[in-house]
Short mmCIF file of C-alpha atoms in Angstrom, two decimals:
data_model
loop_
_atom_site.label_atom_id
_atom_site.label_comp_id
_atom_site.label_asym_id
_atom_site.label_seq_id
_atom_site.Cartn_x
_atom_site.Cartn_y
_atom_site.Cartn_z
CA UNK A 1 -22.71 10.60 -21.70
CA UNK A 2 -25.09 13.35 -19.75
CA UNK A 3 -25.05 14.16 -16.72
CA UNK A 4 -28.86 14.29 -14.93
CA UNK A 5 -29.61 10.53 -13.87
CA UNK A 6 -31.48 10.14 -10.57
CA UNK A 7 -31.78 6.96 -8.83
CA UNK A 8 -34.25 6.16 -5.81
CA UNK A 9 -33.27 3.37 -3.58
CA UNK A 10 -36.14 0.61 -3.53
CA UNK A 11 -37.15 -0.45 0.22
CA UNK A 12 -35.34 -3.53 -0.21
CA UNK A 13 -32.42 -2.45 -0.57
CA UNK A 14 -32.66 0.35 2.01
CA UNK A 15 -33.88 -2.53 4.45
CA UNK A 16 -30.17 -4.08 3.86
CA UNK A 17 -28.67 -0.98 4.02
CA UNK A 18 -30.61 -0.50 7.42
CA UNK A 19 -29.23 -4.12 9.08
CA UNK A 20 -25.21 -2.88 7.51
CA UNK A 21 -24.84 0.29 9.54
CA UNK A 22 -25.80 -1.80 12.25
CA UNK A 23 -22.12 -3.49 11.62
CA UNK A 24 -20.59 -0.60 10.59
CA UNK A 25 -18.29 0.14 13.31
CA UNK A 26 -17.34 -3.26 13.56
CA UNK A 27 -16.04 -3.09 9.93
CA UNK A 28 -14.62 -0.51 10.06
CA UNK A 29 -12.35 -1.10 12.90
CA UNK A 30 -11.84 -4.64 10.95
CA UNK A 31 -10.86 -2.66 7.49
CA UNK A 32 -8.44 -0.11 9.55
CA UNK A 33 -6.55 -2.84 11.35
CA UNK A 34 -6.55 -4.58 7.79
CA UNK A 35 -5.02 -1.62 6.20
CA UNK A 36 -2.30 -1.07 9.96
CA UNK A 37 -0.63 -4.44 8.39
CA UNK A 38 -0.80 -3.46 4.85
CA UNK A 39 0.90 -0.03 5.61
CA UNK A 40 3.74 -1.95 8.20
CA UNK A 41 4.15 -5.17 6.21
CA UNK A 42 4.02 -4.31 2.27
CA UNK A 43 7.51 -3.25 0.93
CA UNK A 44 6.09 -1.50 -1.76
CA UNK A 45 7.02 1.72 -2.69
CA UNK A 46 4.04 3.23 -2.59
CA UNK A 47 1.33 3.04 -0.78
CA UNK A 48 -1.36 4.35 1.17
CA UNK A 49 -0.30 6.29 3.99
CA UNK A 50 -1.80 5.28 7.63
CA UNK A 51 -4.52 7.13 9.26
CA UNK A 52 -6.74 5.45 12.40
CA UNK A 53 -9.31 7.91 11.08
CA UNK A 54 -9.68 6.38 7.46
CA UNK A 55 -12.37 3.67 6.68
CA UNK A 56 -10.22 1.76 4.06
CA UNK A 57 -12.97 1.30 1.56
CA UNK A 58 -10.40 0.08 -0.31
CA UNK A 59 -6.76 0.02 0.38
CA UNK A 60 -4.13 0.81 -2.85
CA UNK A 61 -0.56 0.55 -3.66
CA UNK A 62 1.18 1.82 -7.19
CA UNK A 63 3.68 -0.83 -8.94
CA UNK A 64 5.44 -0.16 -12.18
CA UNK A 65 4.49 -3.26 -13.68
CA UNK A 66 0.56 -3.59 -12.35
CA UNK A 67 -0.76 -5.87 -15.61
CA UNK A 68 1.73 -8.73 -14.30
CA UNK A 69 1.35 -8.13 -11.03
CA UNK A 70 -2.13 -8.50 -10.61
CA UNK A 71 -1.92 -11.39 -12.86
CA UNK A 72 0.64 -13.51 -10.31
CA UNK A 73 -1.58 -12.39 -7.71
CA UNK A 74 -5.01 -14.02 -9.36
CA UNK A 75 -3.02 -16.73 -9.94
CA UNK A 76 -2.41 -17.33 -6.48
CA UNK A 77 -6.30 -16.86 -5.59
CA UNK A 78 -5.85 -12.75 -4.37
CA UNK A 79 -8.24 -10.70 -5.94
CA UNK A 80 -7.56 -7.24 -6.63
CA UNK A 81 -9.16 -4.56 -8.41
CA UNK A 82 -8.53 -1.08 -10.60
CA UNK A 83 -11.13 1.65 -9.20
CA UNK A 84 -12.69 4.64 -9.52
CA UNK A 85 -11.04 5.97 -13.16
CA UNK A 86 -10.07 9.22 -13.46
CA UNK A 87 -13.60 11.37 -14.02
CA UNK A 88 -11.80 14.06 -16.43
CA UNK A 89 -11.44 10.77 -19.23
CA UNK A 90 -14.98 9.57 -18.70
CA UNK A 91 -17.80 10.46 -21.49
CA UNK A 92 -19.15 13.45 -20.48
CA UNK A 93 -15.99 15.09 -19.04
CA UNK A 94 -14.01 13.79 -22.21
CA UNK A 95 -15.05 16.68 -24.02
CA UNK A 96 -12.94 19.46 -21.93
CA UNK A 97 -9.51 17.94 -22.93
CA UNK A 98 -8.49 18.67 -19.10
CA UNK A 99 -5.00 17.26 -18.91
CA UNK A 100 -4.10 15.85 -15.41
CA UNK A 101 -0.28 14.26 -15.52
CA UNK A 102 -0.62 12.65 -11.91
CA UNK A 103 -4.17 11.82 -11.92
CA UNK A 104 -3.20 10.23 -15.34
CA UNK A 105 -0.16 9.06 -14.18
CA UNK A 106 -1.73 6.96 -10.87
CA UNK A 107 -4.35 5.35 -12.99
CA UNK A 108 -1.56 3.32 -14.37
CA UNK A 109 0.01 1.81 -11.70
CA UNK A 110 -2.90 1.60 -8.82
CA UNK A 111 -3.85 -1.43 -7.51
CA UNK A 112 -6.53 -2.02 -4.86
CA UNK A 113 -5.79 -4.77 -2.37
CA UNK A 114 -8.28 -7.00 -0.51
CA UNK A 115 -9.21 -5.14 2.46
CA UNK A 116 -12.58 -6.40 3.06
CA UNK A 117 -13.87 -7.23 7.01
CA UNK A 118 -14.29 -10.36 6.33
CA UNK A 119 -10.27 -11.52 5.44
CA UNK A 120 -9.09 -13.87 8.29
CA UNK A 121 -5.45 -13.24 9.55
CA UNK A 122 -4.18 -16.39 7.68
CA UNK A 123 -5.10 -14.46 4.47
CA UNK A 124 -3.92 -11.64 5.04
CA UNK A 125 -0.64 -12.65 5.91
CA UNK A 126 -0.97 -14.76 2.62
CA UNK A 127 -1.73 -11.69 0.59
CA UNK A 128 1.20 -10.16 2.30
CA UNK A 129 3.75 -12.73 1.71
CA UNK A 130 2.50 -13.21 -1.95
CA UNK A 131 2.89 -9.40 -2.82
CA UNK A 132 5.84 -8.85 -1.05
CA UNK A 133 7.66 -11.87 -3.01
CA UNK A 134 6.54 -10.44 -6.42
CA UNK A 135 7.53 -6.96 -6.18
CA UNK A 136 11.27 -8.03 -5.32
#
């Protein structure tokens, strides 16, 4: 609801975050080769767009129908996920009435795919398959 809020990382957590960027590259390289299958494999209309240089923190696609989608997909075991809302409709930004068609228009049909380092070929050719038989 304001904007202001400061938050200080507690040496705990920066001690974690110390022993991750140790792994970083590795992860990396795992999320982009992840994300080279996605973008060759999925026969969805869209989706994101291949770059080596990209980290995939997270890896989207945009269906019509994405309530019943990701539904058939949890019920197969594949998490996905709706992120990062569009900032203009949150609390504090609210206020301005900005309208923003395709921001607005995305947020509906987004989907973010597993895309994590830790997926195993197997399941990502599952995820894969699973999508790719409920979008025909």
């Amino acid at each position: 609801e304001e904007i202001g809020w400061n938050y200080y990382m507690n040496q705990f957590s920066a001690a974690i975050g110390n022993e991750q960027l140790k792994k970083l590259d590795i992860q990396t390289k795992k999320r982009i080769k992840i994300a080279k299958r996605y973008s060759e494999e999925l026969i969805v209309e869209s989706k994101m767009k291949y770059d080596e240089n990209c980290a995939y923190h997270f890896y989207w696609i945009c269906v019509k129908n994405r309530k019943n989608l990701m539904k058939k997909l949890n019920d197969n075991g594949i998490e996905t996920g709706i992120h990062y809302p569009p900032i203009h409709k949150m609390g504090f930004y609210k206020k301005s009435k900005v309208s923003l068609p395709v921001t607005e228009l995305m947020t509906k049909c987004i989907i973010s795919l597993p895309c994590h380092p830790n997926l195993k070929e197997n399941e990502i050719s599952f995820i894969i398959k699973n999508l790719n038989q409920f979008i025909k």
